[in-house]
CSV table of C-alpha atoms in Angstrom, one decimal:
chain,number,residue,atom,x,y,z
A,1,MET,CA,-56.8,-284.1,61.6
A,2,MET,CA,-53.6,-284.4,63.2
A,3,ASN,CA,-53.3,-287.1,66.0
A,4,GLN,CA,-51.3,-285.6,68.9
A,5,SER,CA,-49.5,-288.9,70.2
A,6,MET,CA,-48.1,-289.4,66.5
A,7,LEU,CA,-44.8,-288.0,65.2
A,8,GLY,CA,-45.5,-285.5,62.8
A,9,VAL,CA,-43.4,-286.2,59.3
A,10,ALA,CA,-42.7,-283.6,56.5
A,11,VAL,CA,-41.8,-285.5,53.2
A,12,VAL,CA,-39.2,-284.5,51.1
A,13,GLY,CA,-38.3,-286.2,47.8
A,14,THR,CA,-41.3,-287.6,46.2
A,15,GLY,CA,-39.7,-290.4,43.8
A,16,PHE,CA,-38.6,-292.9,46.3
A,17,GLY,CA,-40.5,-291.0,48.8
A,18,GLN,CA,-43.8,-292.2,46.9
A,19,LYS,CA,-42.8,-295.4,46.3
A,20,VAL,CA,-41.6,-296.3,49.8
A,21,HIS,CA,-41.3,-293.4,52.1
A,22,ILE,CA,-44.7,-292.3,52.4
A,23,PRO,CA,-46.4,-295.8,52.4
A,24,GLY,CA,-44.0,-296.4,54.5
A,25,LEU,CA,-44.6,-293.8,57.1
A,26,GLN,CA,-48.2,-294.3,57.1
A,27,ALA,CA,-48.0,-298.2,57.9
A,28,ALA,CA,-45.6,-297.6,61.0
A,29,LYS,CA,-46.4,-297.7,64.2
A,30,GLY,CA,-46.1,-293.9,65.7
A,31,THR,CA,-45.8,-291.6,62.5
A,32,GLN,CA,-48.2,-289.8,61.4
A,33,VAL,CA,-47.4,-287.7,57.0
A,34,VAL,CA,-48.4,-284.5,57.9
A,35,ALA,CA,-46.8,-282.3,54.9
A,36,VAL,CA,-44.8,-283.2,51.4
A,37,TYR,CA,-42.3,-280.9,49.6
A,38,HIS,CA,-42.1,-281.1,45.9
A,39,ARG,CA,-40.5,-278.4,44.1
A,40,ASP,CA,-43.2,-277.5,42.1
A,41,ILE,CA,-46.1,-276.5,44.3
A,42,ASP,CA,-48.6,-278.3,41.7
A,43,ARG,CA,-47.2,-281.4,41.8
A,44,ALA,CA,-47.0,-281.3,45.5
A,45,THR,CA,-50.4,-280.5,46.0
A,46,GLN,CA,-51.6,-283.4,43.7
A,47,ILE,CA,-49.4,-285.6,45.9
A,48,ALA,CA,-50.5,-284.3,48.6
A,49,LYS,CA,-54.2,-285.1,47.9
A,50,THR,CA,-53.4,-288.5,46.2
A,51,HIS,CA,-51.8,-289.9,49.9
A,52,ASN,CA,-54.4,-287.8,52.1
A,53,ILE,CA,-51.4,-285.2,53.6
A,54,PRO,CA,-52.8,-282.0,55.1
A,55,TYR,CA,-50.2,-280.0,53.7
A,56,ALA,CA,-48.3,-279.2,50.9
A,57,GLY,CA,-45.4,-276.9,49.9
A,58,ASP,CA,-42.5,-275.6,47.5
A,59,ASN,CA,-40.5,-274.0,49.8
A,60,LEU,CA,-39.0,-276.0,52.3
A,61,THR,CA,-38.1,-273.2,54.8
A,62,GLU,CA,-41.8,-272.9,55.0
A,63,LEU,CA,-42.4,-276.1,56.1
A,64,LEU,CA,-39.6,-276.5,58.4
A,65,GLN,CA,-41.2,-273.8,60.4
A,66,LEU,CA,-44.9,-275.5,60.6
A,67,GLU,CA,-45.7,-276.7,64.2
A,68,GLU,CA,-46.9,-280.0,63.4
A,69,VAL,CA,-43.5,-280.7,61.5
A,70,GLU,CA,-41.7,-282.7,64.2
A,71,ALA,CA,-39.5,-284.7,61.5
A,72,VAL,CA,-38.4,-285.0,58.1
A,73,SER,CA,-37.8,-287.7,55.8
A,74,ILE,CA,-35.4,-287.1,53.0
A,75,SER,CA,-35.3,-289.1,49.5
A,76,THR,CA,-34.0,-286.5,47.4
A,77,PRO,CA,-31.0,-287.1,44.9
A,78,PRO,CA,-27.3,-287.2,46.8
A,79,PHE,CA,-26.5,-283.7,45.4
A,80,LEU,CA,-29.8,-282.1,47.9
A,81,HIS,CA,-28.9,-284.1,50.5
A,82,TYR,CA,-26.5,-281.9,52.8
A,83,GLU,CA,-28.2,-278.3,52.4
A,84,MET,CA,-31.7,-279.7,53.3
A,85,ALA,CA,-30.3,-282.0,55.8
A,86,LYS,CA,-28.5,-279.3,57.3
A,87,ALA,CA,-31.7,-277.3,57.2
A,88,ALA,CA,-33.9,-280.1,58.8
A,89,ILE,CA,-31.4,-280.2,61.7
A,90,GLU,CA,-30.8,-276.6,62.4
A,91,ALA,CA,-34.6,-276.0,62.7
A,92,LYS,CA,-34.3,-279.1,65.2
A,93,LYS,CA,-36.5,-281.4,63.6
A,94,HIS,CA,-35.5,-285.5,63.7
A,95,LEU,CA,-34.2,-286.8,60.5
A,96,LEU,CA,-34.6,-289.9,58.4
A,97,LEU,CA,-31.9,-289.7,55.5
A,98,GLU,CA,-31.7,-291.6,52.8
A,99,LYS,CA,-28.2,-292.9,51.5
A,100,PRO,CA,-25.5,-292.1,50.4
A,101,THR,CA,-25.2,-289.4,53.0
A,102,ALA,CA,-23.9,-286.6,51.2
A,103,LEU,CA,-21.6,-285.9,48.3
A,104,THR,CA,-18.5,-286.7,50.7
A,105,ALA,CA,-17.4,-287.6,53.7
A,106,GLN,CA,-16.8,-284.0,55.0
A,107,GLU,CA,-20.2,-283.0,54.3
A,108,ALA,CA,-21.6,-286.5,56.1
A,109,LYS,CA,-19.6,-285.3,59.3
A,110,ALA,CA,-20.5,-281.9,59.5
A,111,LEU,CA,-24.3,-283.2,59.6
A,112,TYR,CA,-23.1,-285.9,62.3
A,113,HIS,CA,-21.4,-283.1,64.4
A,114,LEU,CA,-24.5,-280.7,63.9
A,115,ALA,CA,-27.0,-283.3,64.6
A,116,GLN,CA,-24.9,-283.9,68.1
A,117,ASP,CA,-25.0,-280.2,69.1
A,118,ARG,CA,-28.8,-280.1,68.3
A,119,THR,CA,-29.9,-283.4,69.8
A,120,VAL,CA,-31.7,-284.3,67.2
A,121,ALA,CA,-32.5,-288.2,66.4
A,122,ALA,CA,-30.7,-288.7,62.9
A,123,THR,CA,-31.2,-292.2,61.0
A,124,MET,CA,-30.2,-293.5,57.7
A,125,ASP,CA,-32.2,-295.7,55.9
A,126,PHE,CA,-30.0,-298.7,55.8
A,127,GLU,CA,-32.9,-301.0,55.4
A,128,PHE,CA,-30.7,-304.3,55.0
A,129,ARG,CA,-29.9,-304.2,58.8
A,130,PHE,CA,-33.7,-304.9,59.3
A,131,VAL,CA,-34.5,-307.8,57.0
A,132,PRO,CA,-34.8,-311.1,58.7
A,133,TYR,CA,-32.9,-312.7,56.3
A,134,TRP,CA,-29.9,-310.3,56.9
A,135,GLN,CA,-30.7,-310.2,60.5
A,136,ARG,CA,-30.2,-314.3,61.1
A,137,PHE,CA,-26.7,-314.0,59.0
A,138,LYS,CA,-25.3,-311.5,61.4
A,139,GLU,CA,-26.7,-313.4,64.6
A,140,LEU,CA,-25.0,-316.6,62.8
A,141,LEU,CA,-21.6,-314.6,62.2
A,142,ASP,CA,-21.5,-313.0,66.0
A,143,ASP,CA,-22.3,-316.6,67.0
A,144,GLY,CA,-19.1,-317.7,65.6
A,145,TYR,CA,-20.8,-320.4,63.3
A,146,VAL,CA,-18.2,-319.8,60.3
A,147,GLY,CA,-15.5,-319.8,62.7
A,148,ASN,CA,-12.4,-317.8,61.9
A,149,LYS,CA,-13.1,-316.0,58.7
A,150,ARG,CA,-10.4,-316.5,55.5
A,151,LEU,CA,-12.4,-314.7,52.8
A,152,ILE,CA,-15.3,-312.7,52.1
A,153,LYS,CA,-17.1,-312.4,48.8
A,154,ILE,CA,-19.5,-310.2,47.7
A,155,ASP,CA,-21.5,-310.0,44.6
A,156,TRP,CA,-24.0,-307.1,43.5
A,157,LEU,CA,-24.7,-307.5,39.9
A,158,VAL,CA,-27.9,-306.4,38.6
A,159,SER,CA,-29.3,-305.1,34.9
A,160,SER,CA,-30.9,-301.6,36.3
A,161,ARG,CA,-28.9,-299.7,34.0
A,162,ALA,CA,-28.0,-302.4,31.3
A,163,ASP,CA,-30.2,-300.6,29.0
A,164,ALA,CA,-28.2,-298.4,26.9
A,165,SER,CA,-31.3,-296.3,26.1
A,166,ARG,CA,-32.1,-295.4,29.7
A,167,PRO,CA,-32.4,-291.7,30.0
A,168,TRP,CA,-29.2,-289.6,30.6
A,169,ASN,CA,-30.1,-287.8,34.5
A,170,TRP,CA,-28.7,-286.7,37.7
A,171,TYR,CA,-27.6,-290.4,38.0
A,172,ALA,CA,-25.1,-290.0,34.9
A,173,GLN,CA,-23.2,-287.6,36.9
A,174,LYS,CA,-20.5,-288.3,38.9
A,175,ALA,CA,-21.1,-284.6,40.5
A,176,MET,CA,-24.4,-284.9,41.3
A,177,GLY,CA,-23.7,-288.3,43.4
A,178,GLY,CA,-24.8,-290.6,40.5
A,179,GLY,CA,-23.7,-294.1,40.0
A,180,ALA,CA,-23.4,-297.6,40.9
A,181,LEU,CA,-21.4,-296.9,43.9
A,182,GLY,CA,-23.9,-294.2,45.7
A,183,ALA,CA,-26.8,-295.9,44.4
A,184,VAL,CA,-26.0,-299.4,46.3
A,185,GLY,CA,-21.8,-299.2,47.2
A,186,SER,CA,-23.3,-297.0,50.5
A,187,HIS,CA,-25.9,-300.0,51.4
A,188,ALA,CA,-22.2,-302.4,50.8
A,189,PHE,CA,-20.5,-300.6,53.0
A,190,ASP,CA,-22.6,-300.1,56.0
A,191,TYR,CA,-23.4,-303.6,55.7
A,192,ILE,CA,-19.8,-304.8,56.0
A,193,TYR,CA,-19.5,-302.5,58.6
A,194,TRP,CA,-22.1,-303.9,60.6
A,195,LEU,CA,-21.2,-307.5,60.2
A,196,PHE,CA,-17.4,-307.7,60.5
A,197,GLY,CA,-16.2,-303.8,61.5
A,198,GLU,CA,-13.9,-301.7,60.3
A,199,VAL,CA,-11.9,-301.7,57.5
A,200,ARG,CA,-8.3,-301.1,57.3
A,201,GLN,CA,-7.4,-300.7,53.7
A,202,VAL,CA,-9.3,-299.9,50.4
A,203,MET,CA,-8.8,-300.3,46.9
A,204,GLY,CA,-10.8,-299.3,44.1
A,205,LYS,CA,-11.3,-299.5,40.4
A,206,LEU,CA,-14.6,-297.8,39.1
A,207,SER,CA,-15.4,-298.0,35.2
A,208,THR,CA,-18.5,-296.6,32.7
A,209,ALA,CA,-19.6,-299.2,30.5
A,210,ILE,CA,-22.1,-296.8,29.1
A,211,PRO,CA,-20.7,-293.7,28.3
A,212,GLN,CA,-23.5,-291.7,27.0
A,213,ARG,CA,-26.8,-291.7,27.7
A,214,PRO,CA,-29.7,-289.8,25.7
A,215,ASP,CA,-31.3,-286.3,26.8
A,216,PRO,CA,-34.8,-287.1,28.0
A,217,GLN,CA,-35.8,-284.0,26.4
A,218,THR,CA,-34.1,-283.9,23.1
A,219,GLY,CA,-32.7,-287.0,22.7
A,220,GLU,CA,-29.2,-286.0,22.3
A,221,LEU,CA,-26.5,-288.1,23.2
A,222,LYS,CA,-25.1,-287.0,26.8
A,223,PRO,CA,-21.5,-287.9,28.3
A,224,VAL,CA,-21.9,-290.5,31.6
A,225,ASP,CA,-19.0,-289.7,33.9
A,226,ALA,CA,-20.3,-291.8,37.0
A,227,ASP,CA,-19.6,-295.3,37.5
A,228,ASP,CA,-21.6,-298.5,36.6
A,229,THR,CA,-19.2,-301.1,37.4
A,230,CYS,CA,-16.9,-301.0,40.8
A,231,LEU,CA,-14.4,-303.6,41.4
A,232,ILE,CA,-13.2,-303.0,45.5
A,233,LEU,CA,-10.9,-305.2,47.6
A,234,LEU,CA,-10.5,-304.0,51.3
A,235,GLU,CA,-8.8,-305.6,54.2
A,236,LEU,CA,-10.6,-305.7,57.4
A,237,ALA,CA,-9.2,-304.4,60.3
A,238,ASP,CA,-9.0,-308.0,61.8
A,239,GLY,CA,-6.9,-308.8,58.7
A,240,THR,CA,-9.7,-310.8,56.5
A,241,PRO,CA,-10.0,-310.0,52.8
A,242,CYS,CA,-13.2,-308.7,51.1
A,243,GLN,CA,-13.8,-308.7,47.8
A,244,LEU,CA,-16.4,-306.1,46.4
A,245,CYS,CA,-18.0,-306.6,43.2
A,246,ILE,CA,-20.9,-304.4,41.8
A,247,SER,CA,-22.4,-303.6,38.4
A,248,SER,CA,-25.8,-301.9,37.6
A,249,VAL,CA,-25.3,-302.9,33.6
A,250,ALA,CA,-24.7,-306.6,34.2
A,251,SER,CA,-27.6,-308.4,32.2
A,252,ASN,CA,-28.8,-311.5,33.7
A,253,GLY,CA,-26.4,-310.6,36.7
A,254,ARG,CA,-26.3,-313.2,39.3
A,255,GLY,CA,-28.2,-310.4,41.9
A,256,HIS,CA,-27.0,-309.9,45.5
A,257,TRP,CA,-25.0,-312.2,47.1
A,258,VAL,CA,-22.8,-312.3,50.3
A,259,GLU,CA,-20.4,-315.4,51.1
A,260,VAL,CA,-18.3,-315.8,54.0
A,261,TYR,CA,-15.8,-318.6,54.0
A,262,GLY,CA,-14.2,-319.5,57.6
A,263,ASP,CA,-12.3,-322.2,58.9
A,264,ARG,CA,-15.4,-324.0,60.8
A,265,ALA,CA,-18.0,-323.5,58.2
A,266,THR,CA,-19.2,-321.2,55.0
A,267,LEU,CA,-22.2,-319.4,55.1
A,268,ILE,CA,-24.1,-317.9,52.0
A,269,LEU,CA,-26.6,-314.7,52.0
A,270,GLY,CA,-28.2,-314.3,48.2
A,271,SER,CA,-30.6,-313.4,46.1
A,272,SER,CA,-31.5,-313.2,42.4
A,273,ASN,CA,-34.4,-311.0,42.4
A,274,GLN,CA,-33.6,-308.3,39.8
A,275,LYS,CA,-36.7,-306.8,40.1
A,276,ASP,CA,-36.9,-306.3,44.2
A,277,TYR,CA,-33.7,-306.0,46.0
A,278,VAL,CA,-35.7,-306.9,49.4
A,279,HIS,CA,-37.5,-310.2,48.3
A,280,GLY,CA,-36.3,-313.6,47.7
A,281,PHE,CA,-33.3,-313.8,49.6
A,282,SER,CA,-32.0,-317.5,51.2
A,283,LEU,CA,-29.3,-318.4,53.6
A,284,GLN,CA,-27.3,-321.2,53.4
A,285,GLY,CA,-25.0,-322.5,55.6
A,286,GLY,CA,-22.6,-325.8,55.9
A,287,LEU,CA,-20.0,-327.2,57.9
A,288,ALA,CA,-16.5,-327.7,56.1
A,289,GLY,CA,-16.6,-331.0,54.2
A,290,GLU,CA,-20.4,-330.8,54.1
A,291,PRO,CA,-22.7,-329.7,51.6
A,292,LEU,CA,-24.6,-326.6,51.7
A,293,ALA,CA,-28.3,-326.6,53.1
A,294,GLU,CA,-31.2,-324.0,53.4
A,295,LEU,CA,-31.4,-322.5,57.1
A,296,GLU,CA,-34.6,-321.5,58.6
A,297,ILE,CA,-35.5,-317.9,59.8
A,298,PRO,CA,-36.7,-318.0,63.1
A,299,GLN,CA,-40.6,-316.4,63.3
A,300,ARG,CA,-39.7,-314.1,65.7
A,301,LEU,CA,-37.2,-312.1,63.2
A,302,ALA,CA,-40.1,-312.2,60.4
A,303,PHE,CA,-41.8,-308.8,59.6
A,304,SER,CA,-45.2,-308.8,61.0
A,305,GLN,CA,-46.8,-307.1,57.6
A,306,THR,CA,-45.5,-308.0,54.0
A,307,PHE,CA,-45.8,-305.8,50.8
A,308,ASP,CA,-45.9,-305.9,47.0
A,309,ASP,CA,-42.7,-303.6,47.5
A,310,GLY,CA,-40.3,-305.9,49.5
A,311,ARG,CA,-38.3,-301.9,50.7
A,312,ILE,CA,-41.4,-301.2,52.6
A,313,ALA,CA,-41.3,-303.5,55.3
A,314,PRO,CA,-37.8,-303.4,56.6
A,315,PHE,CA,-38.2,-299.4,55.6
A,316,VAL,CA,-41.3,-299.5,58.3
A,317,ARG,CA,-38.9,-301.0,60.6
A,318,VAL,CA,-36.3,-298.3,60.3
A,319,VAL,CA,-38.9,-295.8,61.0
A,320,GLU,CA,-40.0,-297.5,64.2
A,321,ASN,CA,-36.8,-297.9,65.7
A,322,TRP,CA,-36.6,-294.3,64.7
A,323,CYS,CA,-39.6,-293.3,66.7
A,324,LYS,CA,-38.6,-295.6,69.8
A,325,ALA,CA,-35.3,-293.6,70.0
A,326,ILE,CA,-37.0,-290.5,69.8
A,327,THR,CA,-39.6,-291.1,72.4
A,328,THR,CA,-37.3,-292.8,74.8
A,329,GLN,CA,-34.4,-290.1,74.3
A,330,THR,CA,-31.9,-292.8,73.8
A,331,PRO,CA,-29.4,-293.2,70.5
A,332,VAL,CA,-30.5,-294.4,67.4
A,333,THR,CA,-28.7,-297.3,65.2
A,334,PRO,CA,-28.0,-296.7,62.3
A,335,SER,CA,-27.6,-293.2,62.7
A,336,LEU,CA,-24.9,-290.2,60.8
A,337,LYS,CA,-22.4,-291.7,62.2
A,338,GLU,CA,-22.6,-295.1,60.5
A,339,GLY,CA,-23.6,-292.4,57.6
A,340,VAL,CA,-20.1,-291.0,58.0
A,341,TYR,CA,-18.4,-294.3,57.3
A,342,SER,CA,-20.3,-295.5,54.3
A,343,GLN,CA,-19.7,-292.3,53.1
A,344,LEU,CA,-15.9,-292.2,54.0
A,345,LEU,CA,-15.2,-295.5,52.5
A,346,MET,CA,-16.8,-294.1,49.2
A,347,ASP,CA,-14.9,-291.1,49.2
A,348,LEU,CA,-11.8,-293.5,49.9
A,349,THR,CA,-12.5,-295.7,46.7
A,350,HIS,CA,-12.7,-293.0,44.6
A,351,GLN,CA,-9.2,-291.5,46.0
A,352,SER,CA,-8.1,-295.2,45.2
A,353,HIS,CA,-9.3,-295.1,41.7
A,354,GLN,CA,-7.9,-292.2,40.9
A,355,SER,CA,-4.1,-292.8,42.5
A,356,ASN,CA,-4.4,-296.5,41.4
A,357,GLN,CA,-3.3,-297.5,44.7
A,358,ALA,CA,-4.5,-298.6,47.9
A,359,VAL,CA,-5.7,-296.1,50.6
A,360,GLU,CA,-5.7,-296.6,54.5
A,361,VAL,CA,-8.7,-295.9,56.2
A,362,PRO,CA,-8.7,-294.1,59.1
A,363,SER,CA,-10.7,-295.7,62.5
A,364,LEU,CA,-14.3,-293.7,62.5
A,365,VAL,CA,-13.2,-292.2,66.0
A,366,ASP,CA,-10.8,-290.7,64.6
A,367,PHE,CA,-12.0,-289.6,61.6
A,368,LEU,CA,-14.8,-288.1,63.8
A,369,ALA,CA,-12.4,-286.0,66.1
């Protein structure tokens, strides 16, 4: 039975969608999953039954015509984002979109302007903005804890694709939006913008350590052209140098760490948890000349509910933030504007790699004009 006071959401994309979106939407205050889409109707029906979802469909156009569908969450592979998000926005459905935003910054920009024209609330699932340790990290940075920034160093070194026998799929294909840059660089570029502001210049070097992977059907080795390691140098608009190192093939990698060195103090946020990219963070700080010490996270920032899968709790916050914007008819952040900027930095990293030189980054205002 539909609850008329709840926002009716259709879930499109059932990999990450089943793991995070469906449980997150069902746990969040203000949303109700009313439909699920899968290209295979039998699979859609099975998922709907498993999660007590009223409607299952294999036709996105028909699903978007359902009166009870007021909003759509999309967590399909990147090469499907633009057309699916465009269809949802044109149907005047509010949108929650997974990263990366699209395949190009121009596609992302088109979605942004379309959402503006249709006056729908379109948010991105940049969930690090909603993790307590990250929120405290930002508070301290905003309060001037480190003083004048001298260096930002980011390592995101994991082994998720270090096994060369892991099957070939869309993730192995650059043209389909695959690769480590799209998978996690999109997050990194968003939180760099959130924490430190705009970027003036980018220089990137992308590489593929595992050039072939087995076809899951035949076992035949197929070529991989999507990156699995990214070395990126950024110059922020305020002149601060930032080094970003990403790898999905780093066996026993150190995990995910953001280090900020200033003339007054140092802040280090990080997690070595390879199995869950939200659980396991710690925050350390120390004034110049003093040892680093663990910093406490205020209770006011803590999750009201946690889950075995650490990704769900911040996703719930993304959803509730989105719902509040819809209810109050106020702008939502992060929006497709932030999605555009993340995608722009990804595009320019590819451009820098291809040209083997640094690339200037336009301001977001200028790019969106």
